[in-house]
PDB file of C-alpha atoms and ligand atoms in Angstrom:
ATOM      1  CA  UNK A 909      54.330 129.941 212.376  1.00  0.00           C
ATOM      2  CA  UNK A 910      54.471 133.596 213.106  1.00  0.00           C
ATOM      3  CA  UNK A 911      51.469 136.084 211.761  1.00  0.00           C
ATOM      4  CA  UNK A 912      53.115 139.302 212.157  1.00  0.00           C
ATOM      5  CA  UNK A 913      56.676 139.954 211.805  1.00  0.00           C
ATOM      6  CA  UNK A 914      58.654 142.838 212.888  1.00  0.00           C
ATOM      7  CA  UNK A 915      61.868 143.644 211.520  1.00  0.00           C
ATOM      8  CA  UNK A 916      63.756 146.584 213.441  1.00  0.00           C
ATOM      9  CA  UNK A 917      66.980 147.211 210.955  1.00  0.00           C
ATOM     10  CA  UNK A 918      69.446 149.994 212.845  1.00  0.00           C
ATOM     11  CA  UNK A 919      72.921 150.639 212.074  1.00  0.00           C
ATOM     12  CA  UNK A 920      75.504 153.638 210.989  1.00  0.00           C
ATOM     13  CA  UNK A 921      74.905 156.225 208.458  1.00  0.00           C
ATOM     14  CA  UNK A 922      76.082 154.537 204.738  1.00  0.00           C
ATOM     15  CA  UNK A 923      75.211 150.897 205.913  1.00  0.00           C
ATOM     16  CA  UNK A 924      72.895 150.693 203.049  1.00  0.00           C
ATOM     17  CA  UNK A 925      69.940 150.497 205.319  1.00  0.00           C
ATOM     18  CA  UNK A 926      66.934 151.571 203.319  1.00  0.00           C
ATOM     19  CA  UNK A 927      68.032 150.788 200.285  1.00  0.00           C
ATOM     20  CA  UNK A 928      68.200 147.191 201.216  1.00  0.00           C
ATOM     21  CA  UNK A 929      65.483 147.317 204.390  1.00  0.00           C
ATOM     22  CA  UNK A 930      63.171 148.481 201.147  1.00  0.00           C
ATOM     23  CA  UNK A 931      64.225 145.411 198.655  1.00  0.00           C
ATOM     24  CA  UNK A 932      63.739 143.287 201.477  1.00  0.00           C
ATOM     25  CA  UNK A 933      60.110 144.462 202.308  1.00  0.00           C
ATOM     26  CA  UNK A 934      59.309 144.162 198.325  1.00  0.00           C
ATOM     27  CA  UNK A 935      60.258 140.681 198.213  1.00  0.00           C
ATOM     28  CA  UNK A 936      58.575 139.745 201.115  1.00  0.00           C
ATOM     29  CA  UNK A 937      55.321 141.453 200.761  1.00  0.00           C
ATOM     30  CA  UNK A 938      56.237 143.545 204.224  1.00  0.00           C
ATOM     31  CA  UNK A 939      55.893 147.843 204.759  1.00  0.00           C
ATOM     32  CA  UNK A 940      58.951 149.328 204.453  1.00  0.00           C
ATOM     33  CA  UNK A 941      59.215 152.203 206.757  1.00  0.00           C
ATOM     34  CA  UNK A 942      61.881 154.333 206.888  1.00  0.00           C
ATOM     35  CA  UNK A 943      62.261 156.610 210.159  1.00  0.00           C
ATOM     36  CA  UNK A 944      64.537 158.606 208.773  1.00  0.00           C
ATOM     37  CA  UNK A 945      62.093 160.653 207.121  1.00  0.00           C
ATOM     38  CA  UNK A 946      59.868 161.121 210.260  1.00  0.00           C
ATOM     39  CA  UNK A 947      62.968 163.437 211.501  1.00  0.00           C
ATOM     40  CA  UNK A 948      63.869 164.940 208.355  1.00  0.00           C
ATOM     41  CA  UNK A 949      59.984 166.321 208.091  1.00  0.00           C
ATOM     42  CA  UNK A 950      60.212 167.634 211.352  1.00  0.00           C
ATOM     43  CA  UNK A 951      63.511 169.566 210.614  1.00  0.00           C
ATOM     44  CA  UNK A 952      62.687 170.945 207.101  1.00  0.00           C
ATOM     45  CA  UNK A 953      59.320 171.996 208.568  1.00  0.00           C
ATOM     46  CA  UNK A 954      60.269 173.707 211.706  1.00  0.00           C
ATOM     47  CA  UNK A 955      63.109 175.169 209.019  1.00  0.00           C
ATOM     48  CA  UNK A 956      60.144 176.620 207.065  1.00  0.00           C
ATOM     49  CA  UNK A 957      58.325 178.105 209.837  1.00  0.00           C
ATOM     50  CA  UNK A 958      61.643 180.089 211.219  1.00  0.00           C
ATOM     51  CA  UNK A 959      62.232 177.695 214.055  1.00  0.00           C
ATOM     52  CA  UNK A 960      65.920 177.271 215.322  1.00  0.00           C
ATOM     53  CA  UNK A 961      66.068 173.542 215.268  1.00  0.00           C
ATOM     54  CA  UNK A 962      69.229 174.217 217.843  1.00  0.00           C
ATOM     55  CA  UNK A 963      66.946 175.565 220.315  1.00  0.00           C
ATOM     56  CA  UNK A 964      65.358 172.030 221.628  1.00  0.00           C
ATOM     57  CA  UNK A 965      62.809 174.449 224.089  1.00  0.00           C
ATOM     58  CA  UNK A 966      61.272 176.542 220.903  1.00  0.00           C
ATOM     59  CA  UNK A 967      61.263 173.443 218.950  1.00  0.00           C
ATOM     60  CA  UNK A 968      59.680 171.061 221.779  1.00  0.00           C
ATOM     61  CA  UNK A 969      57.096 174.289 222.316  1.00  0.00           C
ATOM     62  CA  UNK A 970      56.428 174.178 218.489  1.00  0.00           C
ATOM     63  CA  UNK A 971      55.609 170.892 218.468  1.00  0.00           C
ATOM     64  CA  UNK A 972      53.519 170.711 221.381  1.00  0.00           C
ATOM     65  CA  UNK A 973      51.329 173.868 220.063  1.00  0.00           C
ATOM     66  CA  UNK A 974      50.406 171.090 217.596  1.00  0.00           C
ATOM     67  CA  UNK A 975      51.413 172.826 215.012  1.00  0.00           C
ATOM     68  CA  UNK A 976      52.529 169.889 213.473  1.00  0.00           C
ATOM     69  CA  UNK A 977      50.669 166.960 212.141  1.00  0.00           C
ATOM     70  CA  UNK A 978      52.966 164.449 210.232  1.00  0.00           C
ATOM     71  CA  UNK A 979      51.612 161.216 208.476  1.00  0.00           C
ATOM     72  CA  UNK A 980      52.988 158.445 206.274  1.00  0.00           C
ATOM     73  CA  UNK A 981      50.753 157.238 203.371  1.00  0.00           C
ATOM     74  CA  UNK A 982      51.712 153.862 201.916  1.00  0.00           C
ATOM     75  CA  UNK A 983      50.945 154.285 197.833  1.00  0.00           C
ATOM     76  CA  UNK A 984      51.642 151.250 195.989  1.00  0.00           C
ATOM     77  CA  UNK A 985      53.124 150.300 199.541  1.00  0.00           C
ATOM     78  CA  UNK A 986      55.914 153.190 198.800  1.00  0.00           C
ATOM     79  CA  UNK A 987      55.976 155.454 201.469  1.00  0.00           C
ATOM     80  CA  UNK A 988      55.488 159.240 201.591  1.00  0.00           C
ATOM     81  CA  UNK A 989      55.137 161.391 204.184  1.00  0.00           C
ATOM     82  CA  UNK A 990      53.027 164.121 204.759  1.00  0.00           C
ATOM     83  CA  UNK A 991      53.016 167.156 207.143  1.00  0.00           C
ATOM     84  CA  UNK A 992      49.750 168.754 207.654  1.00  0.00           C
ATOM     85  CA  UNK A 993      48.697 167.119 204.304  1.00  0.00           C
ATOM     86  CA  UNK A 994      51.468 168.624 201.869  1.00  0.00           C
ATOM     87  CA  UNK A 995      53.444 165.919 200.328  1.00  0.00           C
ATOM     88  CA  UNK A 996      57.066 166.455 201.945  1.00  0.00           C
ATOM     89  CA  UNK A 997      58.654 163.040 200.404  1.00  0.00           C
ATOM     90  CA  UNK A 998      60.897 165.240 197.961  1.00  0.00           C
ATOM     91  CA  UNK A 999      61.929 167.489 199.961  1.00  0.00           C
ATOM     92  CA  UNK A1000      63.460 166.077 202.576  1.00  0.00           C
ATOM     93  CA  UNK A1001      66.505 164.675 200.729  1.00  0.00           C
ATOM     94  CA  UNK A1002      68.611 167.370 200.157  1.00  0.00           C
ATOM     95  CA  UNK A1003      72.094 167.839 202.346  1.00  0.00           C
ATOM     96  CA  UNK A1004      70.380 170.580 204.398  1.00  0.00           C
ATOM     97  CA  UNK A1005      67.331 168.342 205.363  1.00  0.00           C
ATOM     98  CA  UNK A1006      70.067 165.901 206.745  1.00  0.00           C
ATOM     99  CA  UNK A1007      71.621 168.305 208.544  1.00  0.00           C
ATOM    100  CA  UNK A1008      67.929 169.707 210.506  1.00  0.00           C
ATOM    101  CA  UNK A1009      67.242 166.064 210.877  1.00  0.00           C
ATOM    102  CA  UNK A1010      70.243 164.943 212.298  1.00  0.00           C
ATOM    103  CA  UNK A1011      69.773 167.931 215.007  1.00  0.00           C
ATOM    104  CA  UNK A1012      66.355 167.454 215.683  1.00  0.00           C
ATOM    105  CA  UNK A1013      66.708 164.000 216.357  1.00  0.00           C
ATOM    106  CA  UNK A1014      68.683 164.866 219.101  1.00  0.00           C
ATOM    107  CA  UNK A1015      66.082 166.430 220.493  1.00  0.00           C
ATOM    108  CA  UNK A1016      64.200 164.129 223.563  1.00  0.00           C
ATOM    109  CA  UNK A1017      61.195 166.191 223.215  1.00  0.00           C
ATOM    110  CA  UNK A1018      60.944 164.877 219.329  1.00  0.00           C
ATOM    111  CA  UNK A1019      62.022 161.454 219.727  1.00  0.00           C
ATOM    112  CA  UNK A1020      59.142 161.532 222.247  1.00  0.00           C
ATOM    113  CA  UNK A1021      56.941 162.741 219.994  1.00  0.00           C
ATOM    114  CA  UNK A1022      57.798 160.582 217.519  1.00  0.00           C
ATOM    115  CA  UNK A1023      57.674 157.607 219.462  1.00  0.00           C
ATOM    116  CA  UNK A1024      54.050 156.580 219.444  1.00  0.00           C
ATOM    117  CA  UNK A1025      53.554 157.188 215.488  1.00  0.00           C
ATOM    118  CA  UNK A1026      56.622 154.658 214.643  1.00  0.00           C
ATOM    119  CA  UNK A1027      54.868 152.162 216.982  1.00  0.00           C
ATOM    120  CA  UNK A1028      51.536 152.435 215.702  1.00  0.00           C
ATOM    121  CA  UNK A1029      52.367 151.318 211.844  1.00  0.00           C
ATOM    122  CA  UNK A1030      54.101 148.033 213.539  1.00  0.00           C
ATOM    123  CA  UNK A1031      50.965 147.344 215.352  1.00  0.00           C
ATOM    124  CA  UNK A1032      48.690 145.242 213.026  1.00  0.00           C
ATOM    125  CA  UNK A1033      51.778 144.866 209.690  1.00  0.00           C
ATOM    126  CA  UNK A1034      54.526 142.932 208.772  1.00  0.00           C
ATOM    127  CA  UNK A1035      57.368 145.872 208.551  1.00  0.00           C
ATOM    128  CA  UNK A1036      60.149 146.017 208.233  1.00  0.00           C
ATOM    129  CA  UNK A1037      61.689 148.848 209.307  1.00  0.00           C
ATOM    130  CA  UNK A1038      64.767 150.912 209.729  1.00  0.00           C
ATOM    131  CA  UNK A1039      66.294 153.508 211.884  1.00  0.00           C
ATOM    132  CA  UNK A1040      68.885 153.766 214.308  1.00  0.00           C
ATOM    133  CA  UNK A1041      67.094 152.881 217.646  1.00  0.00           C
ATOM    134  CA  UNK A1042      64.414 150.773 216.220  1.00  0.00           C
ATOM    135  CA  UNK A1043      65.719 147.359 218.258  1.00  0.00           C
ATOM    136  CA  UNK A1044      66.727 149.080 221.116  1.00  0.00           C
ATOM    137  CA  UNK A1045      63.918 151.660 221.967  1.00  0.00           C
ATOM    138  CA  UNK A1046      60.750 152.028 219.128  1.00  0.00           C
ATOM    139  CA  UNK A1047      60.156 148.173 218.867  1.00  0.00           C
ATOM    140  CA  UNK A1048      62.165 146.502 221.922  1.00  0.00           C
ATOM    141  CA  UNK A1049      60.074 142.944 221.627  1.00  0.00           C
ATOM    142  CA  UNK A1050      60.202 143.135 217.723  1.00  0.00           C
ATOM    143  CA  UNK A1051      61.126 139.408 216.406  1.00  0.00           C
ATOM    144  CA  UNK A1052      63.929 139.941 214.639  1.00  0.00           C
ATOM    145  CA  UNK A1053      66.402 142.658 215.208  1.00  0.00           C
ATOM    146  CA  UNK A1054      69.683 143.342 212.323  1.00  0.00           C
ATOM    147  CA  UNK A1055      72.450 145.906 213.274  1.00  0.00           C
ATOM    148  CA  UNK A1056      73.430 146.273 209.527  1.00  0.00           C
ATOM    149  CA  UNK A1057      76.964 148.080 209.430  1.00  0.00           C
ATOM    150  CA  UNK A1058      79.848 147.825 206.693  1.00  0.00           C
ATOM    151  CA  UNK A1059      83.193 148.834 207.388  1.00  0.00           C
ATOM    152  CA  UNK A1060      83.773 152.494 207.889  1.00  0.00           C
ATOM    153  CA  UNK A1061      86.453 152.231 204.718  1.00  0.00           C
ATOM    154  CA  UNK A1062      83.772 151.067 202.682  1.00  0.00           C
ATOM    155  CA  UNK A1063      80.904 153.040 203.560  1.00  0.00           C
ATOM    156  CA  UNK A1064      82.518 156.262 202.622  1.00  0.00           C
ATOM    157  CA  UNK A1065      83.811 154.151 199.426  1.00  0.00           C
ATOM    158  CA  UNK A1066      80.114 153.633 199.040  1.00  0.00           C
ATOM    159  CA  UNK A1067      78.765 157.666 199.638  1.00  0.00           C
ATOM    160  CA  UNK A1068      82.142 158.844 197.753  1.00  0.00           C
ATOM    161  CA  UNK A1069      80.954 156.866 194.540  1.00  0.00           C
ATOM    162  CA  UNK A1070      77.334 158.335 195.245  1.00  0.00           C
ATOM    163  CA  UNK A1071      78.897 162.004 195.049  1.00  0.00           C
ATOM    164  CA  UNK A1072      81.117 161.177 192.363  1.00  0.00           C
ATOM    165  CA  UNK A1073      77.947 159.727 190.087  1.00  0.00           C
ATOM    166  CA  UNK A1074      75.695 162.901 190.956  1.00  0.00           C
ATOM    167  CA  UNK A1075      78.115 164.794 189.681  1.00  0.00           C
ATOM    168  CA  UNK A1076      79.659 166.411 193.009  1.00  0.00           C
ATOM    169  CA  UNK A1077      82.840 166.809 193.778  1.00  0.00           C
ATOM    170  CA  UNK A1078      84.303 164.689 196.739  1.00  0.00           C
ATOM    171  CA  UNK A1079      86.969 164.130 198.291  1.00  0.00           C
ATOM    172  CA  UNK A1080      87.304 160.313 199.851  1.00  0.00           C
ATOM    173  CA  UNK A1081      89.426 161.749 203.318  1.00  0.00           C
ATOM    174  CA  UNK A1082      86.727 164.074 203.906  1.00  0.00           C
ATOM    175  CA  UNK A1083      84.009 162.148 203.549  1.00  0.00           C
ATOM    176  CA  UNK A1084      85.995 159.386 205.258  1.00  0.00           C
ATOM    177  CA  UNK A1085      86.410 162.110 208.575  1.00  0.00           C
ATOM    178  CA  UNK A1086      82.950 163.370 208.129  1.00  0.00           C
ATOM    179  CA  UNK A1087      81.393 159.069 208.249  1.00  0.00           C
ATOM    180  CA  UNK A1088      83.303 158.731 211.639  1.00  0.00           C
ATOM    181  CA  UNK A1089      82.212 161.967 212.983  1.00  0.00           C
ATOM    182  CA  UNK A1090      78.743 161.369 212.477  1.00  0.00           C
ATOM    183  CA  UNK A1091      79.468 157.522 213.639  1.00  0.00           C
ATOM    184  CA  UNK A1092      80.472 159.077 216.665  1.00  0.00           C
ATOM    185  CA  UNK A1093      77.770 161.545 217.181  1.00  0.00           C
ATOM    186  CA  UNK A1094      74.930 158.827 216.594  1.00  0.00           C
ATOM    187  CA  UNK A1095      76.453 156.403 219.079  1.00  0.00           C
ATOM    188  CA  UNK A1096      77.295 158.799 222.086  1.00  0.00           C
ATOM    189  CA  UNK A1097      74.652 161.450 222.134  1.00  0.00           C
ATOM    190  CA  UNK A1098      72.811 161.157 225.230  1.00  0.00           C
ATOM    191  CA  UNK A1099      69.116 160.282 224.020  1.00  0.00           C
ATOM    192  CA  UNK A1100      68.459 156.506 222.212  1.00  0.00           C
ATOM    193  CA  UNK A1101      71.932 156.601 220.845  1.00  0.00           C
ATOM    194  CA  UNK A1102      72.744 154.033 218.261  1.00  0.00           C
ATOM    195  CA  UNK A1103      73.642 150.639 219.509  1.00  0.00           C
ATOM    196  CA  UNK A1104      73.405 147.563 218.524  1.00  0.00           C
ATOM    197  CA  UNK A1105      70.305 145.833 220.756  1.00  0.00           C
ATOM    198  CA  UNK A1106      71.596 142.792 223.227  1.00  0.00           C
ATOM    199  CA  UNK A1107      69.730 140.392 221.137  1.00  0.00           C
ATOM    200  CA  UNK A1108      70.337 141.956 217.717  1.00  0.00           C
ATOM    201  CA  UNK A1109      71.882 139.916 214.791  1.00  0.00           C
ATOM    202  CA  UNK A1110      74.921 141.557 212.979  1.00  0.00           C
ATOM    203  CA  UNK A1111      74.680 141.773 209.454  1.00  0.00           C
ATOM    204  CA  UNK A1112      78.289 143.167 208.432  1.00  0.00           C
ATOM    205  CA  UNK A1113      77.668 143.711 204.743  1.00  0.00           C
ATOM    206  CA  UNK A1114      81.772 144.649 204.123  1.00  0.00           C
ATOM    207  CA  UNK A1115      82.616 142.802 200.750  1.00  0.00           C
ATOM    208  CA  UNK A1116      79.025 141.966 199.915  1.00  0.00           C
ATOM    209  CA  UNK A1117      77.208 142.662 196.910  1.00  0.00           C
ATOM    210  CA  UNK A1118      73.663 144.428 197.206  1.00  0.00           C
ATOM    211  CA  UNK A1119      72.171 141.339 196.265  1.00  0.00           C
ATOM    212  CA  UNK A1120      74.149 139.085 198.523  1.00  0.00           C
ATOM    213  CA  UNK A1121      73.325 141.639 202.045  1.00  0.00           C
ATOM    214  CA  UNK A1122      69.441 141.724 200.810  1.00  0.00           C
ATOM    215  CA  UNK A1123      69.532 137.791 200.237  1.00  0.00           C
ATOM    216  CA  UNK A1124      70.815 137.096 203.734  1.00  0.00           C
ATOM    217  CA  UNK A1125      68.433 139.651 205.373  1.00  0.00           C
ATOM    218  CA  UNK A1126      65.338 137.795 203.489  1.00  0.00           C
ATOM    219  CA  UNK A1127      66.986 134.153 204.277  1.00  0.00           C
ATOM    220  CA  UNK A1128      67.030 135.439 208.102  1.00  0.00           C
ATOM    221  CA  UNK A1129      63.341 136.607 208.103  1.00  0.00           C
ATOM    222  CA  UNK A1130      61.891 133.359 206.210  1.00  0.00           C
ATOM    223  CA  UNK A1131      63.596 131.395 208.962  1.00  0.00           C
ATOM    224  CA  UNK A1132      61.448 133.269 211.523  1.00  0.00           C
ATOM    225  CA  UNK A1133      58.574 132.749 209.077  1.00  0.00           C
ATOM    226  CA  UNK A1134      58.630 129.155 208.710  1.00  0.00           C
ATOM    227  CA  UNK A1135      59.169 128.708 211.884  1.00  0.00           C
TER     228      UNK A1135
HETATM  229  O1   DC B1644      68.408 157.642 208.072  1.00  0.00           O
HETATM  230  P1   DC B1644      68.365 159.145 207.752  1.00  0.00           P
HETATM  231  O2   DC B1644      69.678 159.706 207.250  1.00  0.00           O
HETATM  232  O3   DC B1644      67.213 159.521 206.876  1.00  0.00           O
HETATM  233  O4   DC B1644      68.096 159.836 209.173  1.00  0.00           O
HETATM  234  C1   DC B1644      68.003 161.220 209.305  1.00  0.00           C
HETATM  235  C2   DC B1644      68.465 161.608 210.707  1.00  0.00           C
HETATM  236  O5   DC B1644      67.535 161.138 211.678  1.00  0.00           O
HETATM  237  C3   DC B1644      69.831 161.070 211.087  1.00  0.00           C
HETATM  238  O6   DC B1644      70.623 162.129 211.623  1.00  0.00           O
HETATM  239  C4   DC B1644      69.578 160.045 212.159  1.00  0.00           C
HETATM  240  C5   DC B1644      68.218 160.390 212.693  1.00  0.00           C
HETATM  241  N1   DC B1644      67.416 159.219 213.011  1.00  0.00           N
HETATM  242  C6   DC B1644      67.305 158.859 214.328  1.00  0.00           C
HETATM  243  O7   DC B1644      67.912 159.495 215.194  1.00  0.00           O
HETATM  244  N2   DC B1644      66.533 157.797 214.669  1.00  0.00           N
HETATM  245  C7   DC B1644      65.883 157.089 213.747  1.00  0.00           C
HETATM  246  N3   DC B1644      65.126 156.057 214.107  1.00  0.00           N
HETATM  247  C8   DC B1644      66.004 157.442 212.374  1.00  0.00           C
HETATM  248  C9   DC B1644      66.800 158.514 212.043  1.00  0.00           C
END
């Protein structure tokens, strides 16, 4: 019987990721973290404070000035995060905090940075939690690894309807061009690039029902659990 159980969940942009890694973690009893937002706090505030996020030197220098202290609070086991005590969990979801985190994650000096503070809330929880190179570099001995992906067809199916419902206009080839771009961005940029670990299980959610991807996650991590 295992005591602690890490989950590492990576995969592709619209796999679904946190909105099942999150169900999963509910029904279990386990802390959800999403990485994600660890990125998208640094972009939106090195944004605030006039720093070119496309200049990795003045945005490695920022951080090591520590002018930057970023925290995630677990309320009612929800996570928020929190740069230098403001509450930044609303602001970083808007199309423009994607785009500064996307850049700043490319950035060695802030995955370093980073680093440490992903692996410290694994250290004494059950989490489950979800990024891109969570398996592979954050939590290499975690015990169970999931490369969650969906077809690229149906992942921009999936953001398309997302547009569509908030009310902004999309277009499916674009978003379609824009999924694969990013796909191939993620998986060839030169620092922890998304792969799927060696000893990672493939969850290919294509055709699946929310329900049915978080059941099979949950059915995976009881079978560690029991064992
Ligand atoms: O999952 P998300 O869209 O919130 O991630 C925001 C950006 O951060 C995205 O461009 C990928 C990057 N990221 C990363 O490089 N490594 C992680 N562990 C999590 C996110």
């Amino acid at each position: 019987m295992c005591n602690i159980i890490r989950t590492a969940i990576d995969g592709p942009v619209g796999a679904g990721k946190s909105t099942i890694a999150r169900e999963c973690a509910r029904r279990l009893g386990f802390i959800y973290i999403d990485t994600g937002a660890l990125y998208r706090a640094i972009g939106v505030f090195c944004n605030e404070n006039s720093i070119d996020v496309h200049d990795d030197k003045a945005t490695a220098e920022f951080i090591a000035s520590g002018a930057i202290n970023i925290e995630l609070r677990f309320i009612n086991k929800e996570q928020r995060v929190f740069v230098n005590n403001s509450d930044y969990t609303e602001k970083i979801r808007t199309p423009d905090a994607s785009m500064l985190a996307s850049r700043v994650s490319a950035n060695p000096e802030v995955r370093a940075f980073l680093l440490e503070l992903q692996r410290s809330f694994a250290r004494d929880n059950s989490v489950i939690m979800d990024g891109r190179d969570i398996g592979t570099v954050v939590l290499p001995d975690a015990e169970i690894k999931i490369f969650l992906t969906a077809d690229p067809e149906e992942r921009a199916k999936r953001r398309y309807d997302e547009l569509i419902e908030k009310g902004v206009s999309a277009d499916y080839e674009t978003v379609l061009a824009d999924l694969n771009k990013r796909d191939y961005d993620d998986s060839h940029r030169a620092n922890a690039p998304l792969k799927q670990a060696d000893d990672a299980i493939l969850v290919n959610t294509t055709g699946n029902t929310f329900e049915q991807s978080v059941e099979r996650i949950v059915k995976i991590i009881n079978e560690k659990l029991n064992k």
